[in-house]
Coordinates of N, CA, C and O in Angstrom, one line a residue:
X1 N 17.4 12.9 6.4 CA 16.3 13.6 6.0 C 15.3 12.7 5.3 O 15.7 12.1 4.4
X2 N 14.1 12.6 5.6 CA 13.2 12.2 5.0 C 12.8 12.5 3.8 O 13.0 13.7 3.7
X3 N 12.2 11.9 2.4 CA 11.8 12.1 1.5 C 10.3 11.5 1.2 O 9.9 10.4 1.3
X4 N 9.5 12.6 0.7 CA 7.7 12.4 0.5 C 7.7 12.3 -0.8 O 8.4 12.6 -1.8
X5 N 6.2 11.6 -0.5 CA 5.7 11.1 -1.9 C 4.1 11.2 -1.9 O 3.4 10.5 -1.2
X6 N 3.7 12.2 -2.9 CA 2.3 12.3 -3.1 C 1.7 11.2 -4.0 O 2.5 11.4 -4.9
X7 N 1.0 10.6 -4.4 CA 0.5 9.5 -5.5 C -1.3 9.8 -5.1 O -2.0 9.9 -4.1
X8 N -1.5 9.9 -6.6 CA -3.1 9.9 -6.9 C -3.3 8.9 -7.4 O -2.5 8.7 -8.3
X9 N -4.3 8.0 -7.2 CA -5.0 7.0 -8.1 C -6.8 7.6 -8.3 O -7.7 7.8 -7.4
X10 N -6.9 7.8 -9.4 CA -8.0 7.8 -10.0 C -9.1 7.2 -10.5 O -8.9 7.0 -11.7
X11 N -10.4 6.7 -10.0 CA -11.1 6.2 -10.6 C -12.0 6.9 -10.9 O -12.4 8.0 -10.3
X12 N -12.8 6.0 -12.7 CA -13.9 6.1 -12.3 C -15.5 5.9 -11.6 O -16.5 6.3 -12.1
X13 N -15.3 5.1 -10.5 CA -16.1 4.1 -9.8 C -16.5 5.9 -8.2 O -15.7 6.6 -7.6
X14 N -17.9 5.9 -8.0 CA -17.9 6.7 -6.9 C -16.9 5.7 -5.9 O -16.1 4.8 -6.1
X15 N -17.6 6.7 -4.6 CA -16.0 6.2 -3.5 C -16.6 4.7 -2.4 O -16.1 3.9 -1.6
X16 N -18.3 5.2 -3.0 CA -18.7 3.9 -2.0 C -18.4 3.0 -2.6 O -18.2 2.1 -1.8
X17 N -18.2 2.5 -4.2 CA -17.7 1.4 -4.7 C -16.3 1.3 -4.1 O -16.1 0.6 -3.1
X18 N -15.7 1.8 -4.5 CA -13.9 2.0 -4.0 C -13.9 1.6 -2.5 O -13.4 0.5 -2.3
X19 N -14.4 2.2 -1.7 CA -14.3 1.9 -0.5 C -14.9 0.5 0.4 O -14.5 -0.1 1.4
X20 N -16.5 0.3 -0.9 CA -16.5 -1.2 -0.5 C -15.9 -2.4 -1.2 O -16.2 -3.5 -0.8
X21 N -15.1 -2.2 -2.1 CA -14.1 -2.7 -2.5 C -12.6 -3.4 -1.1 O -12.2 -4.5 -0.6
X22 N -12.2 -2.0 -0.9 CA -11.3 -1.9 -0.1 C -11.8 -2.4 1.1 O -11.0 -2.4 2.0
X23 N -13.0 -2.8 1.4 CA -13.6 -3.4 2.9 C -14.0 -4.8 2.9 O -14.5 -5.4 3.9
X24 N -13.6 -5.6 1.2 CA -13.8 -6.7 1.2 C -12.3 -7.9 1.3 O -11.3 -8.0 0.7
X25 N -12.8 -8.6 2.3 CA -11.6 -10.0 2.5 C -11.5 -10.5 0.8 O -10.6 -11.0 0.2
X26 N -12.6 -10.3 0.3 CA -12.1 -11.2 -1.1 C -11.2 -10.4 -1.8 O -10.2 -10.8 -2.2
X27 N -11.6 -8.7 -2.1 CA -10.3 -7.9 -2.9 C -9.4 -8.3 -2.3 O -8.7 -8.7 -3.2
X28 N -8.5 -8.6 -1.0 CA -7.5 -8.6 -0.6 C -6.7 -9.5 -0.7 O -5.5 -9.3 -0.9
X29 N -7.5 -11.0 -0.6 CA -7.4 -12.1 -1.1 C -7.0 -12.4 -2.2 O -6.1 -13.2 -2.3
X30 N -7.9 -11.5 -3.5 CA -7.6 -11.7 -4.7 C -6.1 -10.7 -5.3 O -5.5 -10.8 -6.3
X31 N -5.9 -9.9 -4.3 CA -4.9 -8.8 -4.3 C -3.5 -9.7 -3.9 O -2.5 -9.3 -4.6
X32 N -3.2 -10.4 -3.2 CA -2.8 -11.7 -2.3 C -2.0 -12.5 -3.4 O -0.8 -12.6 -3.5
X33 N -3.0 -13.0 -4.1 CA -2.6 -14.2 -5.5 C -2.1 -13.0 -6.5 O -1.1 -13.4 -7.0
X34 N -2.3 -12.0 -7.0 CA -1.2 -11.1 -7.8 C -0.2 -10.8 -7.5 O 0.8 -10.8 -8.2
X35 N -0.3 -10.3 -5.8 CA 1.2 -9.9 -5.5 C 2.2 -11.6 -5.3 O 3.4 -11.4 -5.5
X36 N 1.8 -12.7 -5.1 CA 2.6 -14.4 -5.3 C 3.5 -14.1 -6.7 O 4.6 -14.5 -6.9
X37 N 2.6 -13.3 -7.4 CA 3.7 -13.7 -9.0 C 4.7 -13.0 -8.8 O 5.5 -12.9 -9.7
X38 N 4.9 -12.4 -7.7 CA 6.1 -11.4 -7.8 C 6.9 -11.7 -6.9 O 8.1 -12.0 -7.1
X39 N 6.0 -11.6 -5.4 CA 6.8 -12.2 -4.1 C 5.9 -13.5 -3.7 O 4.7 -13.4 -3.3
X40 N 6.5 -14.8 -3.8 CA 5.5 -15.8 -3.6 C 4.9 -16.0 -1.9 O 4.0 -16.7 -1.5
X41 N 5.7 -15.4 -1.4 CA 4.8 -14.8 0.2 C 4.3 -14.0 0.4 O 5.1 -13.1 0.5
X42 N 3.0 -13.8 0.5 CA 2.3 -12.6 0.4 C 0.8 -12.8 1.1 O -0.1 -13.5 0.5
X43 N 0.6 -12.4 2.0 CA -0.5 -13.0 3.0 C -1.2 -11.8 3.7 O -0.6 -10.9 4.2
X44 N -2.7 -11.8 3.6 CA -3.5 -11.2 4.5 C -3.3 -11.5 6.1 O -4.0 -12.4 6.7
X45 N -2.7 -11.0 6.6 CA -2.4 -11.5 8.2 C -3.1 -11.1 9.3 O -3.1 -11.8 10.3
X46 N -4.1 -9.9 9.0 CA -5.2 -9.3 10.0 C -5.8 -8.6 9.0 O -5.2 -8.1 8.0
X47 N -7.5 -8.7 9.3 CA -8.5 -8.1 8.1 C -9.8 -8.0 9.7 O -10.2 -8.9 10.5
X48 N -9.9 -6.4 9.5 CA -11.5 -6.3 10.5 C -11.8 -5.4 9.9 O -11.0 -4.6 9.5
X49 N -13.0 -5.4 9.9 CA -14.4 -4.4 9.4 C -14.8 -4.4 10.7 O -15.0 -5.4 11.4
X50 N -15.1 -2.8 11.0 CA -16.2 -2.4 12.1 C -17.0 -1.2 11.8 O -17.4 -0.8 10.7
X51 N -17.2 -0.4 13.1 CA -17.6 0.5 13.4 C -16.8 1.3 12.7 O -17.1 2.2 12.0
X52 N -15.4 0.8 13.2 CA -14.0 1.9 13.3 C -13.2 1.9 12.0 O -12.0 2.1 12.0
X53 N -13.9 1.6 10.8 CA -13.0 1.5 9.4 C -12.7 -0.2 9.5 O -13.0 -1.1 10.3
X54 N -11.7 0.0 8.1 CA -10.9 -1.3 7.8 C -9.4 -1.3 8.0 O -8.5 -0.5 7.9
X55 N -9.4 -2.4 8.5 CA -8.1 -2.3 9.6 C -7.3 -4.1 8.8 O -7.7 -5.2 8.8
X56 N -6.2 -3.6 8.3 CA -5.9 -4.3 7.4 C -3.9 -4.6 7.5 O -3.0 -3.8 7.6
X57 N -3.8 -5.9 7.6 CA -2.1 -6.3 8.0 C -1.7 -7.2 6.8 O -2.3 -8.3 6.6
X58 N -0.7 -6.6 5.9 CA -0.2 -8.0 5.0 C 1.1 -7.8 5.3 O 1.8 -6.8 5.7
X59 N 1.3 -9.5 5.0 CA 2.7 -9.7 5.3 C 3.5 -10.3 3.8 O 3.1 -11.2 3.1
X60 N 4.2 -9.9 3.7 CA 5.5 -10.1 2.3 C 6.7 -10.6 2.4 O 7.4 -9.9 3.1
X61 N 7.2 -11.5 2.0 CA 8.5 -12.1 2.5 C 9.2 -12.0 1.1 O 8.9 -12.8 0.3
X62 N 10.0 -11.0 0.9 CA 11.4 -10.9 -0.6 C 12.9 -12.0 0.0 O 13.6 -11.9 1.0
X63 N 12.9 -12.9 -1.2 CA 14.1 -13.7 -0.9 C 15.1 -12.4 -1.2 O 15.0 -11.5 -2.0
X64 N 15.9 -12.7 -0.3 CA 17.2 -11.8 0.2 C 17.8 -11.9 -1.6 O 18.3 -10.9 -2.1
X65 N 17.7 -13.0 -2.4 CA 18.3 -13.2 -3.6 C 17.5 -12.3 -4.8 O 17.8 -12.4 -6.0
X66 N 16.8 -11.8 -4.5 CA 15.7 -10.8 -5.2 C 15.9 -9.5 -4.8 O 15.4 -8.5 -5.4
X67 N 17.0 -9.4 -3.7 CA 16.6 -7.4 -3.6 C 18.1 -6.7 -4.5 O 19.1 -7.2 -5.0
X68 N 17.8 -5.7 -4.4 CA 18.6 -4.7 -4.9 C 20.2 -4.6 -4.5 O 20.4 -4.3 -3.3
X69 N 20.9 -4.7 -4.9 CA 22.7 -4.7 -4.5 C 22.6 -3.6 -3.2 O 22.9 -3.8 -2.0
X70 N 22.1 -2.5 -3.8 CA 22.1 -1.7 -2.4 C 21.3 -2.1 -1.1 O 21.6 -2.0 0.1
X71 N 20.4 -2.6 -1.7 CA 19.3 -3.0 -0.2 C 19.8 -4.6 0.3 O 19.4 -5.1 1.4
X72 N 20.5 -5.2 -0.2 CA 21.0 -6.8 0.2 C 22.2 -6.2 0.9 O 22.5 -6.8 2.0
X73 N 22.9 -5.3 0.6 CA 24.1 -5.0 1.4 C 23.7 -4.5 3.1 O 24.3 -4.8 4.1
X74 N 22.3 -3.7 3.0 CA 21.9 -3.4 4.2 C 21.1 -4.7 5.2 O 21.2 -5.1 6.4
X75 N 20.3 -5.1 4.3 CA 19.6 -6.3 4.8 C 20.7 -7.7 4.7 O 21.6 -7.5 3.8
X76 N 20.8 -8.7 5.3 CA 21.3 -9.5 5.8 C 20.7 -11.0 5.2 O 21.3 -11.9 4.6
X77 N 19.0 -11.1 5.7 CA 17.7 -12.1 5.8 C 17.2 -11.8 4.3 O 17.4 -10.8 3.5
X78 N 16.6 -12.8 4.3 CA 14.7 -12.6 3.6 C 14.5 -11.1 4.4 O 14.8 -10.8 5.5
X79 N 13.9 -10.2 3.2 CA 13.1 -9.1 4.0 C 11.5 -9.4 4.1 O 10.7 -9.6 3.1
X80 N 11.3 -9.3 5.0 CA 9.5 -9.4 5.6 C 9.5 -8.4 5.9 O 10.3 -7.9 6.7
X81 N 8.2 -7.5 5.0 CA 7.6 -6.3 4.6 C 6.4 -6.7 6.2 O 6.0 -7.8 6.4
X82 N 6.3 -6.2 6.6 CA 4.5 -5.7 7.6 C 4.0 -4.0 6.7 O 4.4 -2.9 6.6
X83 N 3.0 -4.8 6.3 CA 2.5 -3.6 5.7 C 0.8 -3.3 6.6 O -0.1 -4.1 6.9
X84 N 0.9 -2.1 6.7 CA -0.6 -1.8 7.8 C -1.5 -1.1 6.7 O -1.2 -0.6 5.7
X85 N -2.6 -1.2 7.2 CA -3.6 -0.3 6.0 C -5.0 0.1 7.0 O -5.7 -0.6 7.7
X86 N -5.0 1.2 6.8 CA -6.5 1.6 7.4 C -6.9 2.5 7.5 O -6.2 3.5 7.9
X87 N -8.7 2.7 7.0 CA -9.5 3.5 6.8 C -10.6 3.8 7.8 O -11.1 2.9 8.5
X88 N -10.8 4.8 7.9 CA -11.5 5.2 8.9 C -13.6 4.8 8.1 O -13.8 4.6 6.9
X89 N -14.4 4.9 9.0 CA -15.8 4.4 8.6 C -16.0 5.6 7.1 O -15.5 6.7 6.8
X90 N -16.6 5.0 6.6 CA -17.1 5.4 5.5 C -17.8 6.4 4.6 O -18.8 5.9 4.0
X91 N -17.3 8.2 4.5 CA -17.4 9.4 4.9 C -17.8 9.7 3.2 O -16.8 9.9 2.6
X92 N -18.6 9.7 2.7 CA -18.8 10.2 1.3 C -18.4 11.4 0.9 O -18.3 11.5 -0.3
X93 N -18.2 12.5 1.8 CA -17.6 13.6 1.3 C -15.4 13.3 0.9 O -14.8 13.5 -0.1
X94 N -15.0 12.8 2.4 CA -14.1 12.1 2.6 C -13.3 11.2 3.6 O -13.0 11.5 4.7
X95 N -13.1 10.4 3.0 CA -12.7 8.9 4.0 C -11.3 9.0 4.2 O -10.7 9.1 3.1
X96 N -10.6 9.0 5.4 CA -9.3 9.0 5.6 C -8.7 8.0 6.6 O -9.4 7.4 7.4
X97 N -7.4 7.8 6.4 CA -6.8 6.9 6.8 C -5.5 6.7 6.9 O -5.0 7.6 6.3
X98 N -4.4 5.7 7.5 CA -3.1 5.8 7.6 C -2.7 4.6 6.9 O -3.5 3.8 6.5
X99 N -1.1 4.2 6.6 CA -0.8 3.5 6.4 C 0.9 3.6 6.9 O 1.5 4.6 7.2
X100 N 1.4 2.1 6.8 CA 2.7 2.3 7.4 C 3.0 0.6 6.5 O 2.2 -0.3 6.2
X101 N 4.7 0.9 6.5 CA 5.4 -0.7 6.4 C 6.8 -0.5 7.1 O 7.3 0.5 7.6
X102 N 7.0 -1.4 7.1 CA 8.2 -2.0 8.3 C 9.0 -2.9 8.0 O 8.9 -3.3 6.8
X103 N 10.2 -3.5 8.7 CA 10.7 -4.6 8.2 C 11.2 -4.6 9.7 O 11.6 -3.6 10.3
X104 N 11.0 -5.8 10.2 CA 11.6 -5.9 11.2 C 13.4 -5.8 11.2 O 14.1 -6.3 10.3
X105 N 14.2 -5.0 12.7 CA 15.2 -4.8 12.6 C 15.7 -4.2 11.2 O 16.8 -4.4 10.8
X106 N 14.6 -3.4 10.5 CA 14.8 -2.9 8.9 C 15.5 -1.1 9.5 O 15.2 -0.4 10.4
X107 N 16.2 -1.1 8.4 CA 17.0 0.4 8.4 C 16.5 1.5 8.4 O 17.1 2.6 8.3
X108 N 15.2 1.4 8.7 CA 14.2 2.7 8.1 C 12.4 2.5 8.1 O 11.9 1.4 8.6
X109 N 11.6 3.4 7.6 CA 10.4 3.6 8.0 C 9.5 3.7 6.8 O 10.0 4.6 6.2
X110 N 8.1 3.3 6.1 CA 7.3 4.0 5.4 C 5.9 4.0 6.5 O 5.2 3.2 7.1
X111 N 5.9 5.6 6.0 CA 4.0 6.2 6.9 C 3.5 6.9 6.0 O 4.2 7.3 5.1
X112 N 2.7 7.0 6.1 CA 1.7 7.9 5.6 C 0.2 8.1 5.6 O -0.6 7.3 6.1
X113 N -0.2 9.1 5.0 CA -2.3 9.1 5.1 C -2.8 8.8 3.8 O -2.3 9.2 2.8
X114 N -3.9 7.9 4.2 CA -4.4 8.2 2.7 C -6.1 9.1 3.0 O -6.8 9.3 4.0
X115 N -6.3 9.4 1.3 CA -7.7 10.4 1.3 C -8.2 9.4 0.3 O -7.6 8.7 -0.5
X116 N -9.7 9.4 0.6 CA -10.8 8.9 -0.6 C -11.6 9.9 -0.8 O -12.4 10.1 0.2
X117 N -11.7 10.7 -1.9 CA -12.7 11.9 -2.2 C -13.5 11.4 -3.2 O -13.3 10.3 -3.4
X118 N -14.6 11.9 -4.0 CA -15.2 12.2 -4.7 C -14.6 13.4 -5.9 O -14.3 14.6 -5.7
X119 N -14.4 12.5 -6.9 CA -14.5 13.8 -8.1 C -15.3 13.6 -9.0 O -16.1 12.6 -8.8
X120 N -15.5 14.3 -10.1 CA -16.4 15.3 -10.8 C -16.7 13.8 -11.8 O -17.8 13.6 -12.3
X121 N -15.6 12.8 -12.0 CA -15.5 11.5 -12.3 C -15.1 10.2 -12.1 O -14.7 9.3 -12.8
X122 N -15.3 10.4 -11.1 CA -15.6 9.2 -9.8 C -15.1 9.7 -8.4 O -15.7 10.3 -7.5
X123 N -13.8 9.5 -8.5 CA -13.2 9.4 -6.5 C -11.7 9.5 -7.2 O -11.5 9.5 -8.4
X124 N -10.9 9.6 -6.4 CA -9.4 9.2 -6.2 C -9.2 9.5 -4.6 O -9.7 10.3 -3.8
X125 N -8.3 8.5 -4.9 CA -7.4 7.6 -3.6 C -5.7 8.5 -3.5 O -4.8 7.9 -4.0
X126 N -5.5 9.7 -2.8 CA -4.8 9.9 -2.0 C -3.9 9.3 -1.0 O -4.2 9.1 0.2
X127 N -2.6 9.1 -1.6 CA -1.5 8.8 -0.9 C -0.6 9.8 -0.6 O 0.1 10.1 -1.5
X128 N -0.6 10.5 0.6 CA 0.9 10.9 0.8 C 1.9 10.3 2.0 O 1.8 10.5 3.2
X129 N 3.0 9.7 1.4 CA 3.9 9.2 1.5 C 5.5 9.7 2.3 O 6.3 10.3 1.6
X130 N 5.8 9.3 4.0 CA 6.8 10.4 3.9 C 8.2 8.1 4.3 O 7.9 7.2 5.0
X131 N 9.3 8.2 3.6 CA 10.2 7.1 3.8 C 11.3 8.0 4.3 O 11.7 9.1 3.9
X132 N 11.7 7.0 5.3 CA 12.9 7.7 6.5 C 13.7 5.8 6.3 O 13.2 4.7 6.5
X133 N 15.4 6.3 5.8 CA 15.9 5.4 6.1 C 17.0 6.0 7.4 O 17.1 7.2 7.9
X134 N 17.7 5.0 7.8 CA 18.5 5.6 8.9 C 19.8 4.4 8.7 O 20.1 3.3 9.2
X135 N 20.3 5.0 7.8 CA 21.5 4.1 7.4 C 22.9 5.1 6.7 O 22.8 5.3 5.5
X136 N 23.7 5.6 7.2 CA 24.6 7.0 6.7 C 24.9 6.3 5.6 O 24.8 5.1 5.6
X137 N 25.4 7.2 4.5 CA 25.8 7.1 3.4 C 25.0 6.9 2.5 O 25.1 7.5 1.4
X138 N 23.8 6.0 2.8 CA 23.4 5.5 1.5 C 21.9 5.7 1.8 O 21.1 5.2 1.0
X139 N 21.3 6.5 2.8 CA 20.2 6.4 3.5 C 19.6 7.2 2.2 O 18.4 6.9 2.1
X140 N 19.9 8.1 1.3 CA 19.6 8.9 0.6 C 19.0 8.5 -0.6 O 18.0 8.9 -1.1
X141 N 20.0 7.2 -1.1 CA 19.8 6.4 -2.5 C 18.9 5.1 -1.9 O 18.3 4.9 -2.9
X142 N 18.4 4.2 -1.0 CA 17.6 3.6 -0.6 C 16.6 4.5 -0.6 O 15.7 4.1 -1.4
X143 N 16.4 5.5 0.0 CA 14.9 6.0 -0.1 C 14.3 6.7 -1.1 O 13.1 6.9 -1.1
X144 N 15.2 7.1 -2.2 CA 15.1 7.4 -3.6 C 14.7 5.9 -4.0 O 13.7 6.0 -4.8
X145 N 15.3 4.5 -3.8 CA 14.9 3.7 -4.5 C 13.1 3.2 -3.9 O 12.1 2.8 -4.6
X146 N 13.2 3.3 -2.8 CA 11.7 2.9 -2.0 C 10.8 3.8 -2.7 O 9.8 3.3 -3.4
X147 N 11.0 5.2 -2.7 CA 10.1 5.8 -3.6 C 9.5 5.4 -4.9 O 8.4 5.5 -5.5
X148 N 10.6 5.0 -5.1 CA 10.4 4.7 -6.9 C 9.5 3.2 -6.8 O 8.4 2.9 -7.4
X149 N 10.1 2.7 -6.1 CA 8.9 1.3 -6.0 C 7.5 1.6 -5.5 O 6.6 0.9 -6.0
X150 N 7.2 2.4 -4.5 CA 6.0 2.8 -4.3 C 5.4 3.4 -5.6 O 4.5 2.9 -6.3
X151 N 5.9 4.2 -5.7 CA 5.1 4.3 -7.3 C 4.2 3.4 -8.4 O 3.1 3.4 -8.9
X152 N 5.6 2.5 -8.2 CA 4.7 1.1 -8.7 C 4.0 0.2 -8.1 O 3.4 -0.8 -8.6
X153 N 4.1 0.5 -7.3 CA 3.4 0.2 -6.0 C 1.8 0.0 -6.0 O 1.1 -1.0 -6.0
X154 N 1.6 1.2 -6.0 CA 0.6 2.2 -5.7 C -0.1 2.0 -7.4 O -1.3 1.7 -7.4
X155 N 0.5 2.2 -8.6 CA 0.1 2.1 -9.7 C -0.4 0.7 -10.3 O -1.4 0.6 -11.0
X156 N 0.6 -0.7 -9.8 CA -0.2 -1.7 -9.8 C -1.5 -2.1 -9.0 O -2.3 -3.0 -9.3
X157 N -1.5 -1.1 -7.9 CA -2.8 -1.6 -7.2 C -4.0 -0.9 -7.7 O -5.2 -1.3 -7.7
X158 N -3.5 0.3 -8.2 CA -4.3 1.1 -8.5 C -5.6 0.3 -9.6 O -6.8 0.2 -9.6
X159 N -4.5 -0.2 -10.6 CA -5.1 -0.7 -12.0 C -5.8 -1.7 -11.3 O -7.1 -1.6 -11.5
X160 N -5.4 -2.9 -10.2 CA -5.6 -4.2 -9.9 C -7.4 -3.2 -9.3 O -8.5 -3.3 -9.9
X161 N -7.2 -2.6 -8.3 CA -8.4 -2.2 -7.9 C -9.5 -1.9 -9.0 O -10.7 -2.4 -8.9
X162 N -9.2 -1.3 -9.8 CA -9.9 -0.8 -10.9 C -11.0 -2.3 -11.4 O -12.1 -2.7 -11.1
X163 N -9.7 -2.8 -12.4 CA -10.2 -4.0 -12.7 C -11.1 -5.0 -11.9 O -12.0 -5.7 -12.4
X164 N -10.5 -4.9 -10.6 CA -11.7 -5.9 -9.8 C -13.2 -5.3 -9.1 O -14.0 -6.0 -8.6
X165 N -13.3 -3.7 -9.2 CA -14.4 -3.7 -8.7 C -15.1 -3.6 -10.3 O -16.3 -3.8 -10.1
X166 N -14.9 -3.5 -11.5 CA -15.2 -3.7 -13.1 C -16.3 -5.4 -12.8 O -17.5 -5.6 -13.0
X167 N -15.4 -6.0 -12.4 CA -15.5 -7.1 -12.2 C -16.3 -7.9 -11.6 O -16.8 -9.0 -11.9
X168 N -16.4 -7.4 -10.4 CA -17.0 -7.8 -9.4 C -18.1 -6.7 -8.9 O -18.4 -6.7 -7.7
X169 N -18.8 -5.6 -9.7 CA -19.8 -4.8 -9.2 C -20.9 -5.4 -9.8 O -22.0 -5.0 -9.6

């Protein structure tokens, strides 16, 4: 059985900051060099702006010596994360989009939509989150633990976003 996850991030920046944030190679870049202090592979792998939204590929490599007792018992390798990101063109009422990660030959699945709205004091960034592991026994406690890291997930980027459009508007 799958387990969901709703996450709000809040700013207060409107959504065209937020979203032209989220459509620049340099936030992602600069997003790139924060996530190294954690996982020192951490790479923008595909970045396009069009017509059709921002269409966005990082790749993450966790030394196998870094994961979780539970998650090293299922993983084998280095886990290499493919993480997808993308927004659709840029809707001031609301901007939507999907996202997904992966591991190759990995036990399981994260997908999900995101929302960019407008509120009353700035915008928030809608995540909802559904993680499917497929591993018996333990498929239950891995995706309780993926949750819990999306969280932080989602909360470090949140702040990181904050701070750099502060920064850089």
């Amino acid at each position: 059985m799958a387990r969901r996850l709703s996450y709000s991030a809040r700013y207060e920046h409107p959504t065209e900051k937020v979203y032209s944030a989220l459509s620049s190679r340099e936030f992602w870049d600069d997003q790139m060099v924060e996530f190294r202090k954690l996982t020192p592979q951490s790479d923008v792998d595909k970045f396009v702006v069009d017509e059709n939204g921002v269409d966005i590929v990082l790749v993450q490599t966790l030394p196998k010596s870094d994961l979780p007792a539970i998650a090293s018992a299922v993983i084998k390798k280095d886990m290499i994360i493919t993480r997808k990101e993308f927004l659709g063109p840029y809707n001031p009422e609301k901007t939507e989009g999907t996202y997904s990660a992966g591991i190759p030959a990995g036990p399981g699945n994260v997908s999900g939509v995101q929302e960019l709205f407008p509120t009353d004091t700035g915008c928030t960034l809608r995540r909802t989150t559904e993680v499917k592991v497929y591993v018996p026994f333990v498929n239950g406690k891995l995706e309780q633990l993926i949750l819990v890291n999306l969280v932080d997930l989602f909360r470090g980027e949140a702040e990181f976003t904050a701070d750099w459009i502060a920064k850089n508007s």
